[in-house]
Structures are given as C-alpha cells and as structure tokens.
mmCIF file of C-alpha atoms and ligand atoms in Angstrom:
data_model
loop_
_atom_site.group_PDB
_atom_site.id
_atom_site.type_symbol
_atom_site.label_atom_id
_atom_site.label_comp_id
_atom_site.label_asym_id
_atom_site.label_seq_id
_atom_site.Cartn_x
_atom_site.Cartn_y
_atom_site.Cartn_z
ATOM 1 C CA MET A 1 92.487 74.189 21.191
ATOM 2 C CA ARG A 2 94.624 76.581 23.398
ATOM 3 C CA ILE A 3 98.425 75.855 23.048
ATOM 4 C CA PRO A 4 100.156 76.175 26.039
ATOM 5 C CA LEU A 5 102.702 79.451 26.315
ATOM 6 C CA ILE A 6 105.899 78.754 28.390
ATOM 7 C CA ALA A 7 107.166 81.963 29.320
ATOM 8 C CA GLY A 8 110.545 82.648 30.992
ATOM 9 C CA ASN A 9 110.544 86.055 32.940
ATOM 10 C CA TRP A 10 114.294 86.534 33.444
ATOM 11 C CA LYS A 11 113.747 89.612 35.704
ATOM 12 C CA MET A 12 116.848 91.542 36.621
ATOM 13 C CA HIS A 13 119.178 88.664 35.348
ATOM 14 C CA LYS A 14 121.484 88.177 32.536
ATOM 15 C CA THR A 15 123.895 90.527 30.666
ATOM 16 C CA ILE A 16 123.312 90.683 26.976
ATOM 17 C CA GLY A 17 126.247 88.150 26.553
ATOM 18 C CA GLU A 18 124.943 85.712 29.209
ATOM 19 C CA ALA A 19 121.047 86.074 27.529
ATOM 20 C CA VAL A 20 122.422 85.080 23.925
ATOM 21 C CA ALA A 21 124.370 82.148 25.251
ATOM 22 C CA PHE A 22 121.429 80.725 27.099
ATOM 23 C CA VAL A 23 119.547 81.142 23.511
ATOM 24 C CA ASN A 24 122.143 79.118 22.022
ATOM 25 C CA GLU A 25 122.006 76.402 24.389
ATOM 26 C CA LEU A 26 118.330 76.218 24.522
ATOM 27 C CA LYS A 27 118.070 76.003 20.844
ATOM 28 C CA PRO A 28 118.857 72.500 20.041
ATOM 29 C CA LEU A 29 116.834 71.468 23.310
ATOM 30 C CA VAL A 30 113.491 72.794 21.768
ATOM 31 C CA GLN A 31 114.086 72.292 18.004
ATOM 32 C CA SER A 32 111.669 69.665 17.622
ATOM 33 C CA ALA A 33 108.978 71.148 20.251
ATOM 34 C CA SER A 34 105.484 71.383 18.791
ATOM 35 C CA ASN A 35 102.288 72.476 20.267
ATOM 36 C CA VAL A 36 103.523 74.593 22.651
ATOM 37 C CA GLU A 37 104.876 78.347 22.536
ATOM 38 C CA ILE A 38 107.945 79.450 23.679
ATOM 39 C CA LEU A 39 108.858 83.033 25.108
ATOM 40 C CA LEU A 40 111.762 84.505 26.832
ATOM 41 C CA CYS A 41 111.563 87.803 28.565
ATOM 42 C CA PRO A 42 115.019 89.348 29.179
ATOM 43 C CA ILE A 43 116.176 92.576 30.186
ATOM 44 C CA PHE A 44 115.268 95.447 28.011
ATOM 45 C CA THR A 45 118.903 96.006 26.977
ATOM 46 C CA ALA A 46 119.229 92.347 25.887
ATOM 47 C CA LEU A 47 115.775 92.609 23.606
ATOM 48 C CA ALA A 48 117.552 92.902 20.706
ATOM 49 C CA ALA A 49 120.294 90.429 20.969
ATOM 50 C CA VAL A 50 118.144 87.792 22.151
ATOM 51 C CA SER A 51 115.642 88.518 19.180
ATOM 52 C CA GLU A 52 118.561 88.139 17.038
ATOM 53 C CA ALA A 53 119.848 84.717 18.252
ATOM 54 C CA ALA A 54 116.540 83.684 18.180
ATOM 55 C CA VAL A 55 115.822 84.046 14.429
ATOM 56 C CA GLY A 56 114.831 81.000 12.462
ATOM 57 C CA THR A 57 113.682 79.110 15.912
ATOM 58 C CA SER A 58 110.117 79.054 17.612
ATOM 59 C CA ILE A 59 111.454 81.003 20.361
ATOM 60 C CA ARG A 60 109.507 84.388 20.882
ATOM 61 C CA VAL A 61 110.854 87.387 22.692
ATOM 62 C CA GLY A 62 109.153 89.503 25.194
ATOM 63 C CA ALA A 63 109.644 92.563 27.562
ATOM 64 C CA GLN A 64 108.909 92.740 31.210
ATOM 65 C CA ASP A 65 107.115 96.060 30.973
ATOM 66 C CA VAL A 66 105.772 98.793 28.618
ATOM 67 C CA PHE A 67 104.676 102.302 28.899
ATOM 68 C CA TRP A 68 101.535 103.439 27.336
ATOM 69 C CA LYS A 69 102.642 106.170 25.281
ATOM 70 C CA GLU A 70 104.195 106.090 21.907
ATOM 71 C CA SER A 71 107.044 108.483 22.597
ATOM 72 C CA GLY A 72 107.263 111.875 24.437
ATOM 73 C CA ALA A 73 108.948 113.340 27.409
ATOM 74 C CA TYR A 74 108.721 109.988 29.853
ATOM 75 C CA THR A 75 112.392 109.632 30.802
ATOM 76 C CA GLY A 76 113.178 105.901 31.338
ATOM 77 C CA GLU A 77 110.114 104.544 29.710
ATOM 78 C CA LEU A 78 109.766 102.427 26.792
ATOM 79 C CA SER A 79 107.044 102.024 24.168
ATOM 80 C CA ALA A 80 104.988 99.537 22.664
ATOM 81 C CA PRO A 81 106.470 100.297 19.074
ATOM 82 C CA MET A 82 109.969 100.607 20.541
ATOM 83 C CA LEU A 83 109.572 96.911 21.983
ATOM 84 C CA LYS A 84 108.560 95.868 18.514
ATOM 85 C CA ASP A 85 111.393 97.435 16.667
ATOM 86 C CA ALA A 86 113.689 94.964 19.364
ATOM 87 C CA GLY A 87 111.878 92.007 18.158
ATOM 88 C CA CYS A 88 109.626 91.869 20.916
ATOM 89 C CA THR A 89 106.200 89.880 19.852
ATOM 90 C CA HIS A 90 104.744 89.725 23.638
ATOM 91 C CA VAL A 91 104.960 92.204 26.840
ATOM 92 C CA VAL A 92 104.269 91.029 30.404
ATOM 93 C CA ILE A 93 102.122 93.729 32.218
ATOM 94 C CA GLY A 94 101.277 94.254 35.963
ATOM 95 C CA HIS A 95 103.655 91.799 37.263
ATOM 96 C CA SER A 96 103.150 91.604 40.964
ATOM 97 C CA GLU A 97 106.762 92.931 41.396
ATOM 98 C CA ARG A 98 106.067 96.004 38.719
ATOM 99 C CA ARG A 99 102.903 96.341 41.156
ATOM 100 C CA GLY A 100 104.992 96.627 44.087
ATOM 101 C CA ARG A 101 103.682 93.480 45.777
ATOM 102 C CA PHE A 102 106.382 91.208 46.703
ATOM 103 C CA GLY A 103 106.410 87.462 47.361
ATOM 104 C CA VAL A 104 109.646 87.794 49.272
ATOM 105 C CA PRO A 105 109.586 90.694 51.700
ATOM 106 C CA GLU A 106 112.046 93.661 50.414
ATOM 107 C CA PRO A 107 113.079 95.681 53.391
ATOM 108 C CA ASP A 108 114.873 97.856 51.165
ATOM 109 C CA LEU A 109 111.855 98.894 49.320
ATOM 110 C CA ALA A 110 109.698 99.919 52.182
ATOM 111 C CA GLY A 111 108.355 103.336 52.464
ATOM 112 C CA ASP A 112 108.823 105.817 49.450
ATOM 113 C CA ALA A 113 111.830 103.675 47.899
ATOM 114 C CA GLY A 114 109.116 101.194 46.753
ATOM 115 C CA LEU A 115 107.365 103.851 44.932
ATOM 116 C CA VAL A 116 109.097 103.122 41.618
ATOM 117 C CA PHE A 117 107.301 99.955 41.719
ATOM 118 C CA GLY A 118 103.828 101.737 41.515
ATOM 119 C CA ASP A 119 101.698 99.735 38.638
ATOM 120 C CA THR A 120 98.167 100.595 39.808
ATOM 121 C CA ASP A 121 95.368 98.792 37.826
ATOM 122 C CA ALA A 122 94.453 101.672 36.002
ATOM 123 C CA ALA A 123 98.243 101.747 34.576
ATOM 124 C CA VAL A 124 98.178 97.893 33.957
ATOM 125 C CA ASN A 125 95.101 98.884 31.899
ATOM 126 C CA ARG A 126 96.499 101.476 29.866
ATOM 127 C CA LYS A 127 99.334 99.244 29.212
ATOM 128 C CA LEU A 128 97.340 96.502 28.080
ATOM 129 C CA VAL A 129 95.227 98.751 25.681
ATOM 130 C CA ALA A 130 98.712 99.996 24.275
ATOM 131 C CA ALA A 131 100.225 96.661 23.845
ATOM 132 C CA LEU A 132 97.081 95.276 21.926
ATOM 133 C CA GLN A 133 97.111 98.598 19.553
ATOM 134 C CA HIS A 134 100.650 97.888 18.583
ATOM 135 C CA GLY A 135 100.111 94.013 18.009
ATOM 136 C CA LEU A 136 102.017 92.851 20.894
ATOM 137 C CA VAL A 137 100.301 90.057 22.790
ATOM 138 C CA PRO A 138 99.865 91.222 26.504
ATOM 139 C CA ILE A 139 100.515 88.869 29.490
ATOM 140 C CA VAL A 140 98.517 90.229 32.351
ATOM 141 C CA CYS A 141 99.552 89.318 35.815
ATOM 142 C CA VAL A 142 97.276 88.803 38.458
ATOM 143 C CA GLY A 143 97.057 87.396 41.820
ATOM 144 C CA GLU A 144 96.545 87.638 45.614
ATOM 145 C CA THR A 145 98.896 88.433 48.568
ATOM 146 C CA LEU A 146 99.130 85.903 51.170
ATOM 147 C CA ALA A 147 97.216 88.141 53.682
ATOM 148 C CA GLU A 148 94.458 88.422 50.743
ATOM 149 C CA ARG A 149 94.219 84.566 50.720
ATOM 150 C CA GLN A 150 93.895 84.223 54.365
ATOM 151 C CA ALA A 151 91.388 86.711 54.329
ATOM 152 C CA GLY A 152 89.607 84.630 51.732
ATOM 153 C CA ARG A 153 89.659 87.240 49.157
ATOM 154 C CA THR A 154 91.560 85.342 46.266
ATOM 155 C CA ASP A 155 88.774 85.324 43.835
ATOM 156 C CA ALA A 156 87.786 88.912 44.788
ATOM 157 C CA VAL A 157 91.015 90.190 44.113
ATOM 158 C CA VAL A 158 91.868 88.185 40.800
ATOM 159 C CA GLN A 159 88.364 89.241 39.415
ATOM 160 C CA ALA A 160 89.041 93.014 40.276
ATOM 161 C CA GLN A 161 92.167 92.806 38.590
ATOM 162 C CA THR A 162 90.834 91.091 35.704
ATOM 163 C CA ARG A 163 88.199 93.361 35.504
ATOM 164 C CA ALA A 164 89.957 96.571 35.673
ATOM 165 C CA ALA A 165 92.781 95.412 33.168
ATOM 166 C CA LEU A 166 90.023 94.634 30.505
ATOM 167 C CA GLU A 167 88.498 98.551 30.867
ATOM 168 C CA ASN A 168 87.928 99.851 27.352
ATOM 169 C CA VAL A 169 89.148 96.697 25.687
ATOM 170 C CA ALA A 170 86.544 95.356 22.908
ATOM 171 C CA ALA A 171 85.526 91.794 23.424
ATOM 172 C CA ALA A 172 86.396 91.708 19.259
ATOM 173 C CA ASP A 173 90.304 92.262 20.317
ATOM 174 C CA ALA A 174 90.418 89.567 23.267
ATOM 175 C CA ALA A 175 91.561 86.693 21.290
ATOM 176 C CA PRO A 176 95.239 87.266 21.708
ATOM 177 C CA LEU A 177 94.965 87.696 25.387
ATOM 178 C CA VAL A 178 96.929 85.845 28.234
ATOM 179 C CA PHE A 179 96.370 86.283 31.831
ATOM 180 C CA ALA A 180 98.841 84.728 34.179
ATOM 181 C CA TYR A 181 97.871 83.946 37.636
ATOM 182 C CA GLU A 182 100.225 84.285 40.016
ATOM 183 C CA PRO A 183 99.811 84.025 43.631
ATOM 184 C CA VAL A 184 102.119 86.691 45.125
ATOM 185 C CA TRP A 185 103.169 84.254 48.161
ATOM 186 C CA ALA A 186 104.346 81.645 45.649
ATOM 187 C CA ILE A 187 106.693 83.819 43.466
ATOM 188 C CA GLY A 188 110.350 83.395 44.575
ATOM 189 C CA THR A 189 109.489 81.691 47.586
ATOM 190 C CA GLY A 190 109.641 78.144 46.640
ATOM 191 C CA GLU A 191 105.875 77.539 47.577
ATOM 192 C CA THR A 192 103.781 76.503 44.523
ATOM 193 C CA CYS A 193 100.086 76.544 44.552
ATOM 194 C CA ASP A 194 98.220 73.321 44.842
ATOM 195 C CA ALA A 195 97.676 72.452 41.093
ATOM 196 C CA ASP A 196 93.904 71.892 41.775
ATOM 197 C CA GLU A 197 93.537 75.167 43.301
ATOM 198 C CA ALA A 198 95.507 77.060 40.602
ATOM 199 C CA ASP A 199 93.419 75.633 38.168
ATOM 200 C CA ARG A 200 90.529 76.742 40.172
ATOM 201 C CA VAL A 201 91.540 80.040 40.009
ATOM 202 C CA CYS A 202 92.680 80.163 36.584
ATOM 203 C CA GLY A 203 89.021 79.312 35.953
ATOM 204 C CA VAL A 204 88.033 82.013 38.028
ATOM 205 C CA ILE A 205 90.090 84.540 35.741
ATOM 206 C CA ARG A 206 88.482 82.938 32.978
ATOM 207 C CA GLY A 207 85.059 83.261 34.134
ATOM 208 C CA ALA A 208 86.041 86.954 34.602
ATOM 209 C CA VAL A 209 86.899 87.419 30.848
ATOM 210 C CA SER A 210 83.503 85.306 29.969
ATOM 211 C CA THR A 211 81.857 87.775 32.251
ATOM 212 C CA ALA A 212 82.964 90.985 30.327
ATOM 213 C CA PHE A 213 83.128 89.483 26.687
ATOM 214 C CA GLY A 214 80.926 86.330 26.705
ATOM 215 C CA GLU A 215 82.019 82.521 26.854
ATOM 216 C CA ALA A 216 83.543 82.267 23.412
ATOM 217 C CA SER A 217 86.182 84.841 24.464
ATOM 218 C CA GLY A 218 86.867 83.482 27.831
ATOM 219 C CA ALA A 219 87.135 79.838 26.134
ATOM 220 C CA ILE A 220 89.860 81.362 23.625
ATOM 221 C CA VAL A 221 92.107 83.281 26.098
ATOM 222 C CA ARG A 222 94.903 81.541 27.918
ATOM 223 C CA VAL A 223 95.495 81.716 31.513
ATOM 224 C CA GLN A 224 99.140 80.738 32.511
ATOM 225 C CA TYR A 225 99.860 79.852 36.153
ATOM 226 C CA GLY A 226 103.205 81.333 37.601
ATOM 227 C CA GLY A 227 104.868 81.003 41.171
ATOM 228 C CA SER A 228 107.724 78.535 41.665
ATOM 229 C CA VAL A 229 106.978 76.588 38.809
ATOM 230 C CA LYS A 230 110.046 73.700 38.145
ATOM 231 C CA PRO A 231 110.311 70.692 36.069
ATOM 232 C CA ASP A 232 109.044 68.740 38.886
ATOM 233 C CA ASN A 233 105.837 70.393 39.349
ATOM 234 C CA ALA A 234 105.305 71.414 35.691
ATOM 235 C CA ALA A 235 103.575 68.700 34.512
ATOM 236 C CA GLU A 236 100.946 68.625 37.465
ATOM 237 C CA LEU A 237 100.283 71.936 36.809
ATOM 238 C CA LEU A 238 100.008 71.938 32.924
ATOM 239 C CA GLY A 239 98.003 68.710 32.904
ATOM 240 C CA LYS A 240 94.952 70.870 34.565
ATOM 241 C CA PRO A 241 92.151 71.684 32.155
ATOM 242 C CA ASN A 242 92.230 75.535 33.039
ATOM 243 C CA ILE A 243 95.974 76.018 32.885
ATOM 244 C CA ASP A 244 97.461 76.897 29.483
ATOM 245 C CA GLY A 245 100.987 77.667 30.135
ATOM 246 C CA ALA A 246 103.474 78.847 32.923
ATOM 247 C CA LEU A 247 105.283 82.052 33.292
ATOM 248 C CA VAL A 248 108.618 80.731 35.072
ATOM 249 C CA GLY A 249 111.242 83.002 37.135
ATOM 250 C CA GLY A 250 113.642 81.076 38.772
ATOM 251 C CA ALA A 251 113.569 77.743 36.621
ATOM 252 C CA SER A 252 113.601 79.848 33.467
ATOM 253 C CA LEU A 253 117.660 80.813 34.251
ATOM 254 C CA LYS A 254 119.145 77.510 33.163
ATOM 255 C CA ALA A 255 118.483 76.078 30.001
ATOM 256 C CA ASP A 256 118.014 72.683 30.788
ATOM 257 C CA SER A 257 115.315 73.096 33.723
ATOM 258 C CA PHE A 258 113.264 75.711 31.593
ATOM 259 C CA ALA A 259 113.444 73.052 28.596
ATOM 260 C CA ALA A 260 112.391 70.419 30.999
ATOM 261 C CA ILE A 261 109.194 72.529 31.660
ATOM 262 C CA ILE A 262 108.447 73.189 27.786
ATOM 263 C CA GLN A 263 108.764 69.327 27.380
ATOM 264 C CA ALA A 264 106.298 69.008 30.237
ATOM 265 C CA ALA A 265 103.954 71.239 28.321
ATOM 266 C CA GLN A 266 103.788 69.047 25.482
ATOM 267 C CA SER A 267 103.308 66.122 27.140
ATOM 268 C CA SER A 268 100.178 67.436 29.169
ATOM 269 C CA GLY A 269 98.050 67.441 25.822
ATOM 270 C CA ALA A 270 96.683 70.991 27.238
HETATM 271 P P1 PGA B 301 109.217 82.165 40.210
HETATM 272 O O1 PGA B 301 109.029 83.571 39.410
HETATM 273 O O2 PGA B 301 109.001 81.223 39.051
HETATM 274 O O3 PGA B 301 110.798 82.529 40.254
HETATM 275 O O4 PGA B 301 108.552 81.964 41.028
HETATM 276 C C1 PGA B 301 107.681 83.509 38.837
HETATM 277 C C2 PGA B 301 107.201 84.831 38.302
HETATM 278 O O5 PGA B 301 107.404 85.976 39.073
HETATM 279 O O6 PGA B 301 106.857 85.090 37.212
#
C-alpha cells in the first residue's frame, strides 16, 4: 500500500517567524494523523527553524530546490548535504516555476529576466540523482502547459519529463521516489484538473516508471497531484487509485485548510 504524502509548497511565502507559528498551529490539528505523511516546504531561510519546531511530530521538512554539486564555487546555491544539515528529509525538484513554466502569466519575467528559472530536464535529472545519493526523498514535478494539453501532447510531455528525470538512476534506487503531476495551467489559477483525468495522467507517469524500471517499481513509486488542491476538492482527488497525495501551494499557507487536506487523505484510504 502506498501511504499518501501531503506536501505544502510554500513557494516564496512566510518569514521564519510566520513559518514557525504555522507549525505550532498545525501540530495539534495533525497530532492524531495516521496513514499519511505530512511535509512542509518553506523558504530556504526557514528550513532549520521549521525543522526545529517540528521535532517530535510527524511533520517532515523539505526544500523547494537543490543544486547537484556538494560544495564549491556556485554562488547562491545549496547542496543536498546542506539541506540535510538544515533538517530536510525531502526536496521538490523541477517545479514548473523552476522550469520557467508559469501557470499564471508573468510579464515581468518575460525574456532574459526569466532565465533565472531555467531548470532543464537534464538539470532536473542531476538534482534527482544528487538527492537520492544523499538520502533526500525527491519529489519530481512534471506536467504540461495549456498549449501542450490543447495540442494533445499531455501524455507525451509527462512521459518525456519522467523518462528524462530517471536517466542514470538504478531501478534498485527507485523506491523512495515521488512524482508530482502538476498541470501547469492548474497551478495557482483555481483551475483544478478533473479528478478522473488527473488520475489517468498519474497512471501515465506510473507507467513511464514501469517502462523504465519494471512493474514492481511502478507500483511502489508515489505519484501526487498538484494544482489548486483545496479542502473541497481534495477528497475526490485523493480517493483516486493512482493519486498518492497532493502537492499543495496556496491552500497550504493556512494551517486549517492544510489540515483539512491531510484529513481528506486519511479518509481516502489511498
Ligand atoms: P497551487 O500550487 O496549489 O497554489 O495551485 C501548487 C504547486 O505549485 O505546487
């Protein structure tokens, strides 16, 4: 049985003080949670404080990105060992925003200004390999843009992104992997992917893992859905057989709505 993973991706929100206050508010709401894994992904500067605040709870802490080198002259970057040092157990890799693919148009980031968000499939793969090497659970985001969906390319896009992420990974190392199906058009837009369609595409991602590593690995790997997950749509999404949790942006910023999604995961019997 795959335990659902409910992850809050806070993106560029919350100061250290706000992040710690959130953990203290969330703790009593989830203290009896079972059969669900809970993860918070705050900004880099809050990782250590959130890890500290979560000691003794089932709340785990993840980073929103990682660089694949261990140390060196890479100004502004953080390595997997450094994230572990700050208390991380997980890391989000290849989020569509890091790939420079935004669900909501970002005119300010058009042209050269957007190059900072330049994760390619090859970079995602290196980050994944580094995370596994250092014992961090990678949550690898894949998903199509609206134009790709309208062109009927959804399956081809997620298959290609999944395959590319798994280059140089051995089947024996696949077990901890988590994928997140995040249709770019559903991120931060309030547009949720229809639950049956989300389930179908999560199955396509699982199928790509099976093709790379065999059916047994495909059956173990968890595939989350992400994109405008909220308390009122979580139960339907999380009740689907191929959806093993949620990567939650906006609705993870308030403890009560995040706790409601965790509750929905427990009730889903996923
Ligand atoms: P959202 O973000 O829930 O605000 O749509 C999800 C994500 O980007 O991971």
